[in-house]
Amino acid sequence: AQSVAQPEDQVNVAEGNPLTVKCTYSVSGNPYLFWYVQYPNRGLQFLLKYITGDNLVKGSYGFEAEFNKSQTSFHLKKPSALVSDSALYFCAALGSSASKIIFGSGTRLSIRP
Amino acid sequence: SQTIHQWPATLVQPVGSPLSLECTVEGTSNPNLYWYRQAAGRGLQLLFYSVGIGQISSEVPQNLSASRPQDRQFILSSKKLLLSDSGFYLCAWRERTSGKGYEQYFGPGTRLTVT
């Protein structure tokens, strides 16, 4: 069965420090991987994706993510956190032979001033 | 560019009343369409998806139903709402043709409260 795991319900980081939100996946075939952000009472916003090529992908708002095939991980990173980055973050995966994107349970990121 | 609309934005309905939520997509053709429910600001539960007009796949048996009367219109319905139907309902779309993106795009959501 395909699955996406976000092992941390919440991540707390001080403003200006680097942040990492973890994600591991299990899908059949080559994975297509995504990160989304959700602000309160809003829909999910697409941040970035990995389809093929360079393992480090860059996305919106200064976020980036690193694809690691051997560890089946796709962690979200940002070198310097902002208070405005505080939100709910979802990792998602699509197997190359699948029709539905699988979402993780979400990680709440809290950036303290 | 593509745009996805959902309405209404918020809805308060009594138990036992009917429900109709609408989602429309602009700027694309033949999209895959999806309905999700999110409870308590956490995980997403896929309710229905559609790969074409009149084609609906149900993921979770419940008192909800979905229809796709037009290519870019997706409707979520219920004949009689339950308290447990309360939540944040999200519509999403994705290009159907492989190689054209793969990611899903979400609408602004509808907050449903059943009283």
XYZ file of C-alpha atoms in Angstrom:
228
model
C 0.000 0.000 0.000
C 1.150 3.488 -0.761
C 1.735 5.846 2.133
C 3.305 9.125 3.196
C 4.563 9.688 6.730
C 5.188 12.976 8.473
C 6.590 11.840 11.807
C 6.317 15.190 13.585
C 2.933 16.661 14.452
C 4.579 19.959 15.322
C 7.919 21.632 14.698
C 8.981 24.710 16.662
C 11.769 26.945 15.392
C 13.075 30.378 16.335
C 12.899 33.065 13.672
C 16.102 33.248 11.673
C 17.061 29.632 12.339
C 16.994 26.930 9.688
C 13.958 24.673 9.592
C 13.337 21.118 8.450
C 10.003 19.346 8.116
C 10.398 15.624 7.603
C 8.620 13.355 5.144
C 9.086 9.746 4.092
C 7.118 7.910 1.448
C 6.282 4.474 0.134
C 4.905 4.303 -3.412
C 5.196 1.940 -6.332
C 7.405 2.906 -9.246
C 9.223 6.202 -9.517
C 7.838 8.704 -7.027
C 6.492 12.130 -7.796
C 6.724 14.171 -4.584
C 5.102 17.403 -3.471
C 4.907 19.874 -0.610
C 1.918 22.050 0.191
C 1.276 24.753 2.792
C -2.047 25.599 4.396
C -2.862 28.775 6.292
C -5.901 28.857 8.623
C -9.243 28.499 6.836
C -7.569 28.402 3.422
C -7.039 25.787 0.780
C -3.684 24.096 0.298
C -1.082 26.017 -1.683
C 1.427 24.180 -3.841
C 5.041 24.870 -2.773
C 7.270 22.610 -4.840
C 7.618 19.225 -6.503
C 10.148 16.590 -7.441
C 9.504 14.712 -10.659
C 12.958 13.853 -11.956
C 16.437 15.342 -12.182
C 18.269 17.296 -9.487
C 17.584 15.923 -6.008
C 17.373 19.421 -4.547
C 14.316 21.291 -5.712
C 13.517 24.899 -4.984
C 10.050 26.284 -4.524
C 8.028 29.242 -3.400
C 8.820 31.523 -0.428
C 12.453 30.362 -0.184
C 11.588 26.731 0.564
C 13.498 23.811 -0.865
C 13.303 20.046 -0.523
C 15.789 17.252 -0.936
C 14.848 13.958 -2.533
C 16.743 10.986 -1.087
C 15.924 7.788 -2.919
C 17.835 5.432 -0.612
C 16.080 6.802 2.463
C 12.765 7.320 0.645
C 12.619 10.806 2.095
C 11.668 14.248 0.848
C 12.351 16.702 3.669
C 11.306 20.338 3.382
C 13.905 22.922 4.346
C 14.448 26.645 4.621
C 17.735 28.297 5.622
C 16.187 31.093 7.685
C 12.664 30.835 9.106
C 10.176 33.686 9.191
C 7.262 34.114 11.595
C 5.033 34.199 8.509
C 6.114 30.623 7.688
C 3.960 29.411 10.590
C 1.347 27.156 9.005
C 0.359 23.535 8.380
C 2.561 21.702 5.892
C 1.625 18.619 3.908
C 3.880 16.232 2.054
C 2.334 14.207 -0.781
C 3.374 11.474 -3.167
C 2.184 9.945 -6.410
C 3.491 6.629 -7.673
C 4.281 6.562 -11.395
C 1.586 3.952 -11.965
C -0.988 5.459 -9.595
C -3.872 7.807 -10.224
C -4.254 9.358 -6.790
C -1.926 11.563 -4.786
C -1.395 10.350 -1.211
C -1.093 13.022 1.466
C 0.709 12.866 4.785
C -1.071 13.795 8.002
C 0.474 17.247 8.139
C 3.053 19.011 10.320
C 2.276 22.228 12.112
C 5.212 24.598 11.860
C 5.453 27.302 14.513
C 8.080 30.041 14.204
C 8.602 32.089 17.352
C 9.880 35.685 17.108
C -4.061 30.735 -16.025
C -6.183 28.222 -14.188
C -8.536 29.126 -11.366
C -10.645 26.993 -9.066
C -13.740 28.284 -7.320
C -15.759 26.868 -4.459
C -18.962 28.094 -2.930
C -20.279 28.829 -0.517
C -17.296 29.782 1.644
C -19.141 28.975 4.876
C -22.345 27.118 5.570
C -24.319 26.309 8.717
C -26.949 23.634 8.246
C -29.205 21.702 10.650
C -28.985 17.942 10.995
C -31.144 16.213 8.436
C -31.056 19.022 5.884
C -29.731 18.579 2.333
C -26.348 19.790 1.116
C -24.949 21.002 -2.173
C -21.394 22.305 -2.547
C -20.128 23.398 -5.917
C -16.671 23.536 -7.428
C -15.716 24.899 -10.833
C -12.400 25.112 -12.612
C -11.445 27.652 -15.258
C -8.602 27.687 -17.749
C -8.179 23.964 -18.331
C -9.980 21.098 -20.018
C -10.583 17.492 -18.993
C -9.142 17.848 -15.499
C -9.210 15.202 -12.803
C -11.362 16.550 -9.982
C -11.297 15.686 -6.300
C -13.318 16.298 -3.123
C -11.555 16.153 0.238
C -12.743 16.669 3.798
C -10.467 18.019 6.495
C -11.458 17.676 10.139
C -10.029 19.803 12.947
C -7.370 21.435 10.741
C -5.433 18.239 10.221
C -5.310 15.464 7.673
C -7.120 15.246 4.367
C -9.643 12.534 3.654
C -10.282 11.872 -0.033
C -14.028 11.524 -0.543
C -14.533 11.342 -4.321
C -12.602 11.782 -7.512
C -13.598 12.037 -11.142
C -11.666 11.534 -14.370
C -14.484 12.674 -16.646
C -18.091 13.773 -16.995
C -20.380 11.372 -15.159
C -17.438 9.300 -13.865
C -17.284 9.269 -10.072
C -15.164 7.102 -7.797
C -16.074 6.941 -4.130
C -13.350 6.461 -1.586
C -15.341 6.339 1.631
C -18.881 4.957 1.999
C -21.055 7.558 3.695
C -24.141 9.659 3.185
C -22.410 11.969 0.713
C -22.489 11.740 -3.065
C -20.764 13.555 -5.911
C -21.656 14.408 -9.471
C -19.855 15.888 -12.454
C -22.494 17.259 -14.808
C -20.009 19.287 -16.871
C -16.305 18.919 -17.625
C -15.191 21.556 -15.154
C -17.949 21.324 -12.553
C -17.910 19.047 -9.531
C -20.738 18.922 -6.997
C -20.823 17.372 -3.533
C -24.260 16.537 -2.158
C -26.104 14.957 0.700
C -29.795 14.228 1.168
C -29.607 14.354 4.974
C -26.679 15.837 6.853
C -25.225 14.258 9.992
C -23.339 16.024 12.767
C -20.246 14.097 11.683
C -20.391 15.779 8.261
C -19.051 18.995 9.767
C -15.641 19.940 8.456
C -13.663 21.857 5.885
C -14.390 20.661 2.344
C -11.759 21.143 -0.312
C -12.042 20.702 -4.033
C -8.927 20.099 -6.118
C -8.000 19.565 -9.744
C -5.094 18.039 -11.643
C -4.164 17.799 -15.288
C -5.338 14.456 -16.611
C -2.649 14.153 -19.247
C 0.531 12.641 -17.866
C 3.604 14.776 -18.241
C 1.694 18.000 -17.694
C 2.465 18.680 -14.078
C 1.101 15.935 -11.804
C 0.483 18.317 -8.883
C -2.988 19.095 -7.597
C -4.351 22.585 -7.090
C -6.864 23.302 -4.375
C -9.810 25.608 -4.066
C -10.357 27.972 -1.114
C -12.576 25.497 0.723
C -16.036 25.481 2.306
C -16.425 25.440 6.071
C -19.518 23.343 6.875
C -20.994 23.300 10.358
C -23.879 20.932 11.010
C -25.915 21.892 14.083
